[in-house]
């Protein structure tokens, strides 16, 4: 318990002092991660909206069961009723569910449509190829940029400059994050090289299978700068649990600088970007 409280406190301290937003799993988490996209905000709204119906229906069924158990128990009704039909009840339990399903179906279809309808043409296209057990990423631009991203081993943290476990959690931190500009529609083409995997980023509200020989397309538009974590969400072998996804959302100017440098020196570009972000966070914290 002390370790859990300590990890929660460390994470809270980091996010309170940092200028950038971030989302990652937390101990004893019961709800979704904080939304970083409009789609995820809609998902959270629909979850809360449908929960009202689920709660009401559950309580109604529980009340009816309790009523029937007490009202029609054998001791109170030694001679069972022979009633076989009741028109009003038939109408209620036919019309009622139809109305409830309509109230659930309309916003559900609206959300589904939004998930497949980007607000504008994507300005950046990435290809994510899943492997056992890491990811290959390709920026499909005039001069393509490709690199591999794998889980960061504890012994490599110091060399990578990622010793802060609150910002770079164990089993979630990677050696090379995806870097994208904020408020930009990004298309992600997802496939796999060996078995079925899945590309999932909870804070963005996106998840799709990575299937060998097939390309699935998803999109996102991150509204907040920060570092976001996801994982492979399809059982893909013995190291399935060690296949994280990390996306760093930055300002357009930071992205442009990183991209120009990454084409010739990815490691140096990542270090420079991290130093700039951490420096800005310290300045913001000092100003507060």
Short mmCIF file of C-alpha atoms in Angstrom, two decimals:
data_model
loop_
_atom_site.label_atom_id
_atom_site.label_comp_id
_atom_site.label_asym_id
_atom_site.label_seq_id
_atom_site.Cartn_x
_atom_site.Cartn_y
_atom_site.Cartn_z
CA UNK A 1 0.00 0.00 0.00
CA UNK A 2 2.85 2.40 0.80
CA UNK A 3 4.36 1.79 -2.64
CA UNK A 4 1.02 2.50 -4.30
CA UNK A 5 0.52 5.73 -2.35
CA UNK A 6 4.08 6.77 -3.12
CA UNK A 7 3.63 6.17 -6.84
CA UNK A 8 0.35 8.10 -6.84
CA UNK A 9 2.00 10.97 -4.99
CA UNK A 10 4.94 11.05 -7.36
CA UNK A 11 2.70 11.09 -10.40
CA UNK A 12 0.54 13.84 -8.92
CA UNK A 13 3.60 15.95 -8.09
CA UNK A 14 4.97 15.58 -11.58
CA UNK A 15 1.75 16.52 -13.33
CA UNK A 16 1.17 19.44 -10.99
CA UNK A 17 4.62 20.88 -11.66
CA UNK A 18 4.83 20.11 -15.35
CA UNK A 19 3.52 22.55 -17.91
CA UNK A 20 2.52 19.76 -20.31
CA UNK A 21 -0.49 17.50 -20.01
CA UNK A 22 -0.09 13.75 -19.85
CA UNK A 23 -2.21 10.64 -19.52
CA UNK A 24 -1.24 7.19 -18.33
CA UNK A 25 -2.74 4.38 -16.22
CA UNK A 26 -2.81 5.06 -12.49
CA UNK A 27 -3.07 2.67 -9.51
CA UNK A 28 -6.65 1.68 -8.64
CA UNK A 29 -8.00 3.51 -11.67
CA UNK A 30 -11.74 2.90 -12.19
CA UNK A 31 -12.58 5.37 -14.93
CA UNK A 32 -11.18 6.30 -18.33
CA UNK A 33 -7.96 8.25 -18.68
CA UNK A 34 -8.48 12.02 -19.07
CA UNK A 35 -9.57 12.88 -22.61
CA UNK A 36 -7.02 14.47 -24.94
CA UNK A 37 -9.22 14.49 -28.05
CA UNK A 38 -12.76 15.48 -28.89
CA UNK A 39 -13.64 11.88 -29.73
CA UNK A 40 -12.56 10.70 -26.28
CA UNK A 41 -14.65 13.43 -24.68
CA UNK A 42 -17.67 12.10 -26.59
CA UNK A 43 -16.86 8.55 -25.47
CA UNK A 44 -16.70 9.64 -21.83
CA UNK A 45 -20.01 11.52 -22.21
CA UNK A 46 -21.72 8.49 -23.77
CA UNK A 47 -20.40 6.20 -21.02
CA UNK A 48 -21.88 8.46 -18.34
CA UNK A 49 -25.09 8.90 -20.33
CA UNK A 50 -25.64 5.15 -20.78
CA UNK A 51 -24.77 4.53 -17.12
CA UNK A 52 -27.97 6.33 -16.09
CA UNK A 53 -30.01 3.82 -18.11
CA UNK A 54 -28.01 0.86 -16.82
CA UNK A 55 -28.45 1.95 -13.20
CA UNK A 56 -32.19 2.57 -13.55
CA UNK A 57 -32.80 -0.75 -15.33
CA UNK A 58 -30.73 -2.68 -12.77
CA UNK A 59 -32.63 -1.14 -9.85
CA UNK A 60 -36.00 -1.78 -11.56
CA UNK A 61 -35.20 -5.45 -12.20
CA UNK A 62 -33.93 -5.83 -8.64
CA UNK A 63 -37.12 -4.26 -7.26
CA UNK A 64 -39.33 -6.50 -9.42
CA UNK A 65 -37.43 -9.60 -8.35
CA UNK A 66 -37.73 -8.66 -4.68
CA UNK A 67 -41.46 -7.91 -5.12
CA UNK A 68 -42.10 -11.27 -6.81
CA UNK A 69 -40.06 -13.19 -4.24
CA UNK A 70 -42.00 -11.67 -1.35
CA UNK A 71 -45.45 -11.36 -2.96
CA UNK A 72 -45.61 -14.76 -4.60
CA UNK A 73 -43.66 -16.94 -2.18
CA UNK A 74 -45.08 -20.40 -1.56
CA UNK A 75 -46.12 -19.70 2.03
CA UNK A 76 -48.23 -16.69 0.99
CA UNK A 77 -49.61 -18.31 -2.18
CA UNK A 78 -50.16 -22.04 -1.64
CA UNK A 79 -52.28 -22.10 -4.82
CA UNK A 80 -50.27 -20.65 -7.75
CA UNK A 81 -52.00 -18.12 -10.00
CA UNK A 82 -53.11 -19.41 -13.40
CA UNK A 83 -52.86 -15.94 -15.03
CA UNK A 84 -51.30 -16.34 -18.49
CA UNK A 85 -51.76 -12.94 -20.12
CA UNK A 86 -51.97 -9.25 -19.20
CA UNK A 87 -52.35 -6.77 -22.06
CA UNK A 88 -50.97 -3.72 -20.25
CA UNK A 89 -47.86 -5.54 -19.06
CA UNK A 90 -47.29 -6.94 -22.56
CA UNK A 91 -47.45 -3.42 -24.03
CA UNK A 92 -45.13 -1.94 -21.36
CA UNK A 93 -42.38 -4.53 -21.69
CA UNK A 94 -42.52 -4.31 -25.47
CA UNK A 95 -42.67 -0.55 -25.95
CA UNK A 96 -40.41 0.31 -22.99
CA UNK A 97 -37.26 -1.47 -24.24
CA UNK A 98 -37.82 -0.08 -27.74
CA UNK A 99 -37.88 3.48 -26.43
CA UNK A 100 -34.80 2.87 -24.26
CA UNK A 101 -32.90 1.36 -27.19
CA UNK A 102 -33.75 4.41 -29.32
CA UNK A 103 -32.34 6.73 -26.66
CA UNK A 104 -29.15 4.65 -26.67
CA UNK A 105 -28.92 3.99 -30.41
CA UNK A 106 -29.13 7.59 -31.65
CA UNK A 107 -26.11 8.98 -29.71
CA UNK A 108 -24.27 5.68 -30.26
CA UNK A 109 -24.58 5.99 -34.05
CA UNK A 110 -23.60 9.66 -33.86
CA UNK A 111 -20.43 8.72 -31.95
CA UNK A 112 -19.64 5.90 -34.37
CA UNK A 113 -20.02 8.26 -37.32
CA UNK A 114 -17.74 10.84 -35.68
CA UNK A 115 -15.06 8.20 -35.10
CA UNK A 116 -14.90 7.51 -38.84
CA UNK A 117 -15.29 11.13 -39.99
CA UNK A 118 -12.25 13.38 -39.47
CA UNK A 119 -13.20 17.07 -39.24
CA UNK A 120 -10.69 17.85 -42.01
CA UNK A 121 -8.18 16.15 -44.28
CA UNK A 122 -5.27 14.64 -42.29
CA UNK A 123 -2.14 16.77 -42.40
CA UNK A 124 0.13 13.95 -41.30
CA UNK A 125 0.07 10.23 -42.07
CA UNK A 126 1.88 7.64 -39.98
CA UNK A 127 2.25 3.94 -40.62
CA UNK A 128 2.44 1.73 -37.54
CA UNK A 129 3.65 -1.84 -38.05
CA UNK A 130 3.39 -4.19 -35.10
CA UNK A 131 6.05 -6.82 -34.44
CA UNK A 132 6.57 -9.32 -31.68
CA UNK A 133 7.05 -7.24 -29.49
CA UNK A 134 7.73 -3.69 -30.64
CA UNK A 135 6.51 -1.16 -33.20
CA UNK A 136 7.92 0.20 -36.45
CA UNK A 137 6.77 3.72 -37.32
CA UNK A 138 7.03 5.50 -40.65
CA UNK A 139 6.24 9.16 -41.25
CA UNK A 140 4.85 9.25 -44.77
CA UNK A 141 6.19 12.64 -45.80
CA UNK A 142 8.33 13.88 -48.70
CA UNK A 143 11.44 12.44 -47.04
CA UNK A 144 10.07 9.47 -45.06
CA UNK A 145 11.27 9.00 -41.51
CA UNK A 146 11.26 5.48 -40.05
CA UNK A 147 12.27 4.15 -36.65
CA UNK A 148 11.57 1.35 -34.20
CA UNK A 149 9.98 1.84 -30.80
CA UNK A 150 10.37 -0.71 -28.00
CA UNK A 151 9.81 -0.78 -24.26
CA UNK A 152 12.58 0.98 -22.35
CA UNK A 153 14.57 -1.38 -20.16
CA UNK A 154 15.37 -0.20 -16.63
CA UNK A 155 19.11 -0.38 -17.26
CA UNK A 156 18.75 1.95 -20.26
CA UNK A 157 16.92 4.74 -18.45
CA UNK A 158 19.99 6.74 -17.50
CA UNK A 159 21.43 6.69 -20.99
CA UNK A 160 18.08 7.75 -22.47
CA UNK A 161 17.63 10.54 -19.91
CA UNK A 162 14.36 8.99 -18.72
CA UNK A 163 15.05 8.25 -15.07
CA UNK A 164 11.91 10.05 -13.87
CA UNK A 165 9.51 7.12 -13.36
CA UNK A 166 6.54 9.48 -12.93
CA UNK A 167 7.00 10.86 -16.43
CA UNK A 168 8.34 7.64 -17.96
CA UNK A 169 6.55 4.78 -16.13
CA UNK A 170 7.98 1.32 -15.90
CA UNK A 171 6.57 -1.01 -18.59
CA UNK A 172 5.12 1.98 -20.49
CA UNK A 173 8.12 4.15 -21.36
CA UNK A 174 9.72 3.53 -24.75
CA UNK A 175 13.06 4.37 -26.32
CA UNK A 176 11.53 6.38 -29.20
CA UNK A 177 8.13 8.05 -28.93
CA UNK A 178 5.92 9.08 -31.82
CA UNK A 179 6.02 12.88 -32.05
CA UNK A 180 3.07 14.78 -33.54
CA UNK A 181 1.95 18.42 -33.55
CA UNK A 182 -0.96 19.53 -31.38
CA UNK A 183 -4.36 20.37 -32.93
CA UNK A 184 -3.49 18.45 -36.08
CA UNK A 185 -5.48 15.64 -37.67
CA UNK A 186 -3.18 12.62 -37.86
CA UNK A 187 -3.98 9.52 -39.89
CA UNK A 188 -2.53 6.23 -38.65
CA UNK A 189 -2.27 3.23 -40.97
CA UNK A 190 -2.00 0.12 -38.80
CA UNK A 191 -0.72 -3.30 -39.84
CA UNK A 192 1.43 -6.15 -38.50
CA UNK A 193 4.36 -8.22 -39.69
CA UNK A 194 3.71 -11.50 -37.88
CA UNK A 195 0.55 -12.07 -35.79
CA UNK A 196 -2.50 -10.01 -34.88
CA UNK A 197 -1.77 -7.09 -32.54
CA UNK A 198 -3.82 -3.98 -31.71
CA UNK A 199 -2.94 -0.27 -31.62
CA UNK A 200 -4.69 1.45 -28.71
CA UNK A 201 -4.34 4.92 -27.19
CA UNK A 202 -6.96 5.34 -24.42
CA UNK A 203 -6.62 9.12 -23.99
CA UNK A 204 -7.30 9.58 -27.71
CA UNK A 205 -10.23 7.18 -27.87
CA UNK A 206 -8.68 5.07 -30.63
CA UNK A 207 -8.12 1.34 -30.95
CA UNK A 208 -7.81 -0.91 -33.99
CA UNK A 209 -6.41 -4.33 -34.81
CA UNK A 210 -3.05 -4.70 -36.53
CA UNK A 211 -3.52 -7.59 -38.93
CA UNK A 212 -0.77 -9.07 -41.15
CA UNK A 213 -1.43 -8.37 -44.82
CA UNK A 214 -4.11 -5.79 -44.06
CA UNK A 215 -4.06 -2.06 -43.32
CA UNK A 216 -6.59 -0.53 -40.92
CA UNK A 217 -6.97 3.24 -40.78
CA UNK A 218 -7.68 5.39 -37.73
CA UNK A 219 -7.22 9.08 -36.95
CA UNK A 220 -6.88 11.41 -34.00
CA UNK A 221 -6.58 15.11 -33.26
CA UNK A 222 -4.86 15.74 -29.94
CA UNK A 223 -5.99 19.00 -28.35
CA UNK A 224 -3.47 19.07 -25.49
CA UNK A 225 0.29 18.84 -25.52
CA UNK A 226 1.82 16.07 -23.45
CA UNK A 227 3.05 12.49 -23.39
CA UNK A 228 0.42 9.78 -23.76
CA UNK A 229 0.69 6.04 -23.27
CA UNK A 230 -1.14 3.09 -24.77
CA UNK A 231 -0.43 -0.60 -25.28
CA UNK A 232 -0.94 -3.46 -27.66
CA UNK A 233 -4.47 -4.63 -26.84
CA UNK A 234 -4.60 -8.00 -28.60
CA UNK A 235 -2.96 -11.07 -27.07
CA UNK A 236 0.04 -11.57 -29.37
CA UNK A 237 2.41 -13.89 -27.55
CA UNK A 238 4.50 -14.26 -24.42
CA UNK A 239 5.66 -10.60 -24.34
CA UNK A 240 2.27 -9.10 -25.14
CA UNK A 241 2.35 -7.16 -21.85
CA UNK A 242 5.65 -5.51 -22.81
CA UNK A 243 4.62 -3.74 -26.01
CA UNK A 244 3.74 -0.14 -25.07
CA UNK A 245 2.87 2.77 -27.33
CA UNK A 246 3.94 6.34 -26.53
CA UNK A 247 2.86 9.48 -28.37
CA UNK A 248 4.33 12.89 -27.55
CA UNK A 249 2.17 15.83 -28.63
CA UNK A 250 4.07 19.11 -29.01
CA UNK A 251 3.67 22.57 -30.48
CA UNK A 252 3.97 22.88 -34.25
CA UNK A 253 7.31 24.72 -34.02
CA UNK A 254 8.73 22.02 -31.72
CA UNK A 255 7.54 19.31 -34.09
CA UNK A 256 9.10 21.03 -37.11
CA UNK A 257 12.44 21.35 -35.31
CA UNK A 258 12.32 17.74 -34.12
CA UNK A 259 11.42 16.38 -37.55
CA UNK A 260 14.23 18.25 -39.29
CA UNK A 261 16.78 16.93 -36.79
CA UNK A 262 15.35 13.40 -36.56
CA UNK A 263 16.00 12.69 -40.22
CA UNK A 264 19.73 12.63 -39.55
CA UNK A 265 19.94 12.00 -35.78
CA UNK A 266 16.82 10.57 -34.10
CA UNK A 267 18.43 10.11 -30.69
CA UNK A 268 19.78 13.66 -30.66
CA UNK A 269 16.45 15.07 -31.82
CA UNK A 270 14.62 13.24 -29.03
CA UNK A 271 17.07 14.48 -26.41
CA UNK A 272 16.79 18.07 -27.63
CA UNK A 273 13.00 17.92 -27.59
CA UNK A 274 12.94 16.43 -24.09
CA UNK A 275 15.34 19.11 -22.83
CA UNK A 276 13.20 21.88 -24.31
CA UNK A 277 9.99 20.49 -22.80
CA UNK A 278 11.50 19.87 -19.38
CA UNK A 279 13.04 23.35 -19.39
CA UNK A 280 9.70 24.94 -20.22
CA UNK A 281 8.03 22.90 -17.48
CA UNK A 282 10.54 24.08 -14.87
CA UNK A 283 10.06 27.69 -15.92
CA UNK A 284 6.27 27.29 -15.71
CA UNK A 285 6.54 25.67 -12.28
CA UNK A 286 8.82 28.46 -11.03
CA UNK A 287 6.39 31.06 -12.31
CA UNK A 288 3.58 29.53 -10.30
#
